[in-house]
Coordinates of C-alpha atoms in Angstrom, one line a residue:
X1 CA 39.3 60.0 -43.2
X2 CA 38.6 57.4 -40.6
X3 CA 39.4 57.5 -37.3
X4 CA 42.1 54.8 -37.3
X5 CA 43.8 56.6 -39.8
X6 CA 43.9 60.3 -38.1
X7 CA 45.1 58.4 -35.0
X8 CA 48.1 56.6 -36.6
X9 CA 48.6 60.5 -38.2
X10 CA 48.7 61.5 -34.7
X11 CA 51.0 58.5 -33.5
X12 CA 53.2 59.7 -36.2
X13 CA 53.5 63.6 -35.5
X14 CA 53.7 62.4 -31.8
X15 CA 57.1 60.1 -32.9
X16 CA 58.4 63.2 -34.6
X17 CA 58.1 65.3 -31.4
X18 CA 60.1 62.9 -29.3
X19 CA 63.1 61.8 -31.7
X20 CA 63.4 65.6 -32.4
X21 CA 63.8 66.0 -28.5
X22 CA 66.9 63.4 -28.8
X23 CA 68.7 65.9 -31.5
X24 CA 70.4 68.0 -28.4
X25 CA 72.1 64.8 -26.3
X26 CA 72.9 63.0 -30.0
X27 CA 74.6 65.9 -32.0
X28 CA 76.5 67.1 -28.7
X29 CA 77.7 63.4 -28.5
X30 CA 78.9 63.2 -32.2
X31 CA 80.7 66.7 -31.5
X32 CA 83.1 65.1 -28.9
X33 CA 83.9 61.8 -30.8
X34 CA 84.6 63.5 -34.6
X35 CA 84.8 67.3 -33.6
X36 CA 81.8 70.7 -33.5
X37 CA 82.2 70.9 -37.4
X38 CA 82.8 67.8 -38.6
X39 CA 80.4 65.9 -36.2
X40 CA 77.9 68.4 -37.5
X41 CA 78.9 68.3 -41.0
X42 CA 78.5 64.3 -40.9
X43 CA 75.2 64.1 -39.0
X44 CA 73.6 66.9 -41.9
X45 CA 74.9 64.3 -44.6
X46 CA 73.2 61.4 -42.7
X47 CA 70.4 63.3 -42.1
X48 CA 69.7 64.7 -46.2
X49 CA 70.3 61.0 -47.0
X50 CA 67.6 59.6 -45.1
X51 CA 65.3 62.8 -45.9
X52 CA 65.3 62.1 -49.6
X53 CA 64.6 58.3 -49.3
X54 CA 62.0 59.1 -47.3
X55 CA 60.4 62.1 -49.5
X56 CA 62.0 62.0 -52.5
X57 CA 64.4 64.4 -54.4
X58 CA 61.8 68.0 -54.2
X59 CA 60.5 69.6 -57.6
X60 CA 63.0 72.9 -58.2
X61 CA 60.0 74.5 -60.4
X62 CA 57.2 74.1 -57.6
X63 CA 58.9 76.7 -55.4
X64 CA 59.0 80.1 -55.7
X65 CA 62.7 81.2 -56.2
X66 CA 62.7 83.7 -53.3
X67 CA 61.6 80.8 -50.8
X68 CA 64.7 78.8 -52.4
X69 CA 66.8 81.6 -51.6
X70 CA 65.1 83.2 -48.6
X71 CA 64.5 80.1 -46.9
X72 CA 67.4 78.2 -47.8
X73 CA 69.6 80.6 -46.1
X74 CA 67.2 81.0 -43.2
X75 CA 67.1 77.6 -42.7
X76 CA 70.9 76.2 -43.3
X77 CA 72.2 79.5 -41.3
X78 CA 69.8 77.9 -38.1
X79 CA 70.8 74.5 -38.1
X80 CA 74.6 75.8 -38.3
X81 CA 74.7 77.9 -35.7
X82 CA 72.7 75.3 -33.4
X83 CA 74.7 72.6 -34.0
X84 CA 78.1 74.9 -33.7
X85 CA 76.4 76.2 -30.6
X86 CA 76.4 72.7 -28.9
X87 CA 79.1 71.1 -30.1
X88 CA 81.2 74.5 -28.9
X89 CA 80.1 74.7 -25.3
X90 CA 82.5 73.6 -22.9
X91 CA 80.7 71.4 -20.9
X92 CA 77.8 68.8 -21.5
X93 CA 75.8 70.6 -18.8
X94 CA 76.7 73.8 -20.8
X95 CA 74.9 71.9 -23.8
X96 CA 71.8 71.6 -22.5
X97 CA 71.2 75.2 -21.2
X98 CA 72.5 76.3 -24.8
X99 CA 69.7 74.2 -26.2
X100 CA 67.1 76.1 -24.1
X101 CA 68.1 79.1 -25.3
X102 CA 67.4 77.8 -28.7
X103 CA 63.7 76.9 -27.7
X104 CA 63.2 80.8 -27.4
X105 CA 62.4 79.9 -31.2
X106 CA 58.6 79.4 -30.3
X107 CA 57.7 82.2 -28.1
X108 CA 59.6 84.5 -30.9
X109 CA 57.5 83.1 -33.9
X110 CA 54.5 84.0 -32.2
X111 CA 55.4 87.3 -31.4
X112 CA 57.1 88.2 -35.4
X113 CA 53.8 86.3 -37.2
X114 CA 51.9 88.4 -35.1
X115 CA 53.2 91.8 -35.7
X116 CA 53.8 90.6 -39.4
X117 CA 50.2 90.5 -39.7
X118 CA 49.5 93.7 -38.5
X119 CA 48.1 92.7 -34.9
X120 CA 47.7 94.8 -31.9
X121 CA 50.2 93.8 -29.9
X122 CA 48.6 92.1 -26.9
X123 CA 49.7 92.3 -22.8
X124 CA 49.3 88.3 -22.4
X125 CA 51.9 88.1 -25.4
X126 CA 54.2 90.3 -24.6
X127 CA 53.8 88.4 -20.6
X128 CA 54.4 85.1 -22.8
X129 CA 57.3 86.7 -23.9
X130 CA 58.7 87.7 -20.9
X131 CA 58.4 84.4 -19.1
X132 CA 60.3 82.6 -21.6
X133 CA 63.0 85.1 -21.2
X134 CA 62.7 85.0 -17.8
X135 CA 63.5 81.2 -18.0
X136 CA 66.4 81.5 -19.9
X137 CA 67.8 83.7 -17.2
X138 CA 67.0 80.9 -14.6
X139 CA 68.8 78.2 -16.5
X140 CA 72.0 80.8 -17.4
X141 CA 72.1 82.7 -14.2
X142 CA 72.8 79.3 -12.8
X143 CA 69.3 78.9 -11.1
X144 CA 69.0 82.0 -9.3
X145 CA 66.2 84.0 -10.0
X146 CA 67.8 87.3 -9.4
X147 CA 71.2 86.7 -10.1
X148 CA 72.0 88.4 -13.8
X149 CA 75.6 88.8 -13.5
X150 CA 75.8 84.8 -13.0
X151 CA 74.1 85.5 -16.1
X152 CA 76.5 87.5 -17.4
X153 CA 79.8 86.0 -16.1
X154 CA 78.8 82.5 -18.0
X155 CA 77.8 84.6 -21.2
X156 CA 81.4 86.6 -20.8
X157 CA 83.3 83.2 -20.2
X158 CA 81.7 81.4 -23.0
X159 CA 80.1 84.1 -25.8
X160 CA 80.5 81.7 -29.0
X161 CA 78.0 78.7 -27.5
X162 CA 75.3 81.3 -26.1
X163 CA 75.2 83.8 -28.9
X164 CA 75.0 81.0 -31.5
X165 CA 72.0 79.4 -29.6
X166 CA 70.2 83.1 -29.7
X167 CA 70.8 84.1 -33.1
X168 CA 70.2 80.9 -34.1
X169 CA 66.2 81.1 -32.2
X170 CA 65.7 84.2 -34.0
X171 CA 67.1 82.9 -37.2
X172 CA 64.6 79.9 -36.8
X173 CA 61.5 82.3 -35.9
X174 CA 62.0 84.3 -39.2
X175 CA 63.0 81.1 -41.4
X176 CA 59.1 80.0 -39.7
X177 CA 57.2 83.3 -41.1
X178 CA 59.0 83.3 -44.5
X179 CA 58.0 79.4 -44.6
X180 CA 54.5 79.9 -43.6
X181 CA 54.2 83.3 -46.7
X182 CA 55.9 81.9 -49.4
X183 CA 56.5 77.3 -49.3
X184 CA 52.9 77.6 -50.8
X185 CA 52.8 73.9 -49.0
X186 CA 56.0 72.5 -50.6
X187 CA 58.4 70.4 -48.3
X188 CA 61.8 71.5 -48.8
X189 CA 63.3 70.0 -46.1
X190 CA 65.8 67.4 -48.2
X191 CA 67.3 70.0 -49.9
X192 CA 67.5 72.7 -47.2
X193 CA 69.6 70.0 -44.8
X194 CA 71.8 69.1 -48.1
X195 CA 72.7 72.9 -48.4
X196 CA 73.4 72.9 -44.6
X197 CA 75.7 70.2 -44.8
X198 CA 77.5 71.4 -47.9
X199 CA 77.6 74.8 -45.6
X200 CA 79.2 72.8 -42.8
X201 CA 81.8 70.9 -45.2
X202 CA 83.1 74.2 -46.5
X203 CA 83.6 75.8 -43.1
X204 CA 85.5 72.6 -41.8
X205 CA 87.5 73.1 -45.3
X206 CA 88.3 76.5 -44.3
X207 CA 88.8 76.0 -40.6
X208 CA 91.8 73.9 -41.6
X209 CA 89.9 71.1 -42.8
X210 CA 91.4 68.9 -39.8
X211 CA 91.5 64.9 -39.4
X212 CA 89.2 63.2 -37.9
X213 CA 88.5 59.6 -37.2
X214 CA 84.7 57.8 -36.9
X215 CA 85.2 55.2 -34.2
X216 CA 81.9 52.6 -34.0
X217 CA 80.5 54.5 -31.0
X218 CA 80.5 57.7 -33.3
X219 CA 79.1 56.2 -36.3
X220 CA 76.3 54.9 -34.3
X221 CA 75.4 57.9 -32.8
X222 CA 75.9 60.1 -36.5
X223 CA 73.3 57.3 -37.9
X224 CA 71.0 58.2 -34.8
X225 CA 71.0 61.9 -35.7
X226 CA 70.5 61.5 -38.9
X227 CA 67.5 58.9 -38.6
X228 CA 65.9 60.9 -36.0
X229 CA 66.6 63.9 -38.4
X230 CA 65.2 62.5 -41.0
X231 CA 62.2 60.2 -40.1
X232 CA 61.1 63.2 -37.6
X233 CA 60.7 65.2 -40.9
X234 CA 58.9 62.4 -42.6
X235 CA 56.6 61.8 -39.9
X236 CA 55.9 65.1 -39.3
X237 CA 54.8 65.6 -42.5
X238 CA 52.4 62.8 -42.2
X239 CA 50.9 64.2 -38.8
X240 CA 50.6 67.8 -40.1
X241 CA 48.7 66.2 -43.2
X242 CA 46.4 63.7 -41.9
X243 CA 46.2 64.6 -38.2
X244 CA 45.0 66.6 -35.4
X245 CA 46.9 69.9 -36.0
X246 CA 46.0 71.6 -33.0
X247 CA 46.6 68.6 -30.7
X248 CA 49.7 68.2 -32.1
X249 CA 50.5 72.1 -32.2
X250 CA 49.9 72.0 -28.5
X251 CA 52.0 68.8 -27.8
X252 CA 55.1 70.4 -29.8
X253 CA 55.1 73.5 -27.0
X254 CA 56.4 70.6 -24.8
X255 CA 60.1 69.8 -26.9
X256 CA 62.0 72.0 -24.7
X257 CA 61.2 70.1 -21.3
X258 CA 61.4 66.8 -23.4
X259 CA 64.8 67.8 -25.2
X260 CA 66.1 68.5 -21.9
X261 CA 65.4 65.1 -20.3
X262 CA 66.5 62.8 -23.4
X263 CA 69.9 65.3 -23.8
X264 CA 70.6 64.3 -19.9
X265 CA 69.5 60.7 -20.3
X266 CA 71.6 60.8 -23.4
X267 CA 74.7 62.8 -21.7
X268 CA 74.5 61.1 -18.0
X269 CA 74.3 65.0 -17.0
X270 CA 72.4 65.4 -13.6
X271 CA 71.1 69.0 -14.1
X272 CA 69.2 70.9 -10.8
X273 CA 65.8 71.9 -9.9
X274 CA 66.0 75.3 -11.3
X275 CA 67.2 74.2 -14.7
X276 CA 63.8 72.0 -14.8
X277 CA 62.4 75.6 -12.9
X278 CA 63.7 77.7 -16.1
X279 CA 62.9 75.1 -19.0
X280 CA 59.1 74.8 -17.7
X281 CA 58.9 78.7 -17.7
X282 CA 60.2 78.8 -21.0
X283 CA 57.8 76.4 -22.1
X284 CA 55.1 78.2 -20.4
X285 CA 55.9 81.6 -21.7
X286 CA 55.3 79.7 -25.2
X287 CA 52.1 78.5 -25.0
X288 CA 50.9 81.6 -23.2
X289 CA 52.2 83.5 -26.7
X290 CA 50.5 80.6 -28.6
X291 CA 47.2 81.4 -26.8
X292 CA 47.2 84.8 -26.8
X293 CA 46.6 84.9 -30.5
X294 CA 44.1 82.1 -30.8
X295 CA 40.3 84.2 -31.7
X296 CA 38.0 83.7 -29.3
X297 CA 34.7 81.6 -29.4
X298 CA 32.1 83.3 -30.9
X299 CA 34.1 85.9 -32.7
X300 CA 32.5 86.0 -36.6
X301 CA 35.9 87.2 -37.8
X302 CA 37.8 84.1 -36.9
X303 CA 38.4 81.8 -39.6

């Protein structure tokens, strides 16, 4: 492969990075024109549509049937409790620290592939660990390092948004392991967002199944979602393929900080110092899990 080539791979992956980082500010926006449920339910539709014009309708027979079933849920039972988990919270602000809570996803995948594979457990990652926790604490706690019942008092006051957003990391750091053991390299993306929008249609069926109207302003930002969904997919796949994997491995550590600027961009939300403080630590606390397990140079047994 020439180098042009493995550059525009790179371009690609690094496109997918930054319209997934627009996902928080767009699905929290569709949430308050059309409703949590709906909003989400119509922004999974958009986004399977564009998935399988992009890649195609996927090959039933070319994944193992406990990936289908395994992974499916895994991966439908994720996406619905994050997109519940932002279009529930009260506030825009309120959004936004729910979506850091969901980048705990990282720092947790490390930590299950890891003791999945029957590693030692190591002081750096278990530090990595910490920090990220430590983060989430800042940006709860309402930016004060030591201050866990502000912690607790917006947990209390608002338990659907913030347990969602945590079940919904680990969810996402088991859906990664189960991916990584048994896809065997197949993309099922297109029919793992269809079966998490047929999840979200029967819950708003159940819920009541209440009106809603699509104004312009939420039709645009449903098609939004749904293309950022969709070609972030596609051109992820493309980087992951053809491209630097480790650059672009490194680079993805950075969506949390990312997400959080385009979701206050997106909402108008001014958010403090020690929001930026606690996203950066969570960040940090992920790359220092992802580095922990890298071999080091010179080790015969590293592959």
């Amino acid at each position: 492969m020439d180098s042009s080539s493995r550059t525009k791979a790179n371009a690609c992956g690094i496109l997918a990075i930054l319209l997934w980082s627009t996902i928080v500010g767009l699905i929290r926006n569709v949430s308050e024109g059309v409703g949590p449920v709906a909003g989400a339910a119509l922004i999974y539709t958009a986004g399977s549509i564009f998935l399988f014009i992009l890649l195609g309708s996927p090959k039933l027979r070319a994944f193992k049937p406990v990936y289908l079933l395994a992974g499916g849920a895994l991966f439908a039972s994720y996406e619905v409790c994050l997109s519940l988990a932002l279009g529930y919270a009260t506030t825009r602000a309120q959004s936004i620290e729910v979506s850091v809570i969901n980048y705990l996803w990282p720092s947790f995948t490390v930590l299950l592939s890891f003791l999945c594979s029957g590693g030692r457990l190591k002081i750096s990652l278990l530090l990595g660990v910490l920090l990220s926790l430590l983060g989430v604490t800042v940006v709860i706690s309402g930016g004060s390092l030591a201050s866990l019942s502000g912690m607790a008092e917006n947990i209390v006051a608002h338990p659907v948004s913030y347990v969602l957003a945590f079940v919904g990391a680990i969810l996402w750091a088991v859906y990664c392991v189960v991916t990584n053991k048994y896809a065997n390299g197949q993309n099922a993306a297109a029919l793992f967002f269809a079966l998490t929008a047929v999840c979200l249609w029967i819950k708003w069926l159940l819920g009541g199944a209440e009106s809603f109207t699509i104004s312009l302003h939420s039709a645009f930002y449903i098609a939004m979602a749904g293309a950022a969904m969709g070609f972030g997919y596609a051109a992820w796949n493309i980087g992951m393929i053809r491209g630097d994997i480790n650059l672009l491995a490194t680079l993805s550590y950075f969506t949390p900080i990312l997400s959080a600027l385009f979701a206050s961009l997106i909402l108008s939300s001014l958010l403090p110092p020690t929001f930026w403080l606690g996203v950066c630590a969570v960040t940090a606390g992920a790359i220092i899990c992802w580095l922990s397990t890298k071999p080091k140079r010179g080790n015969k047994t590293a592959k």
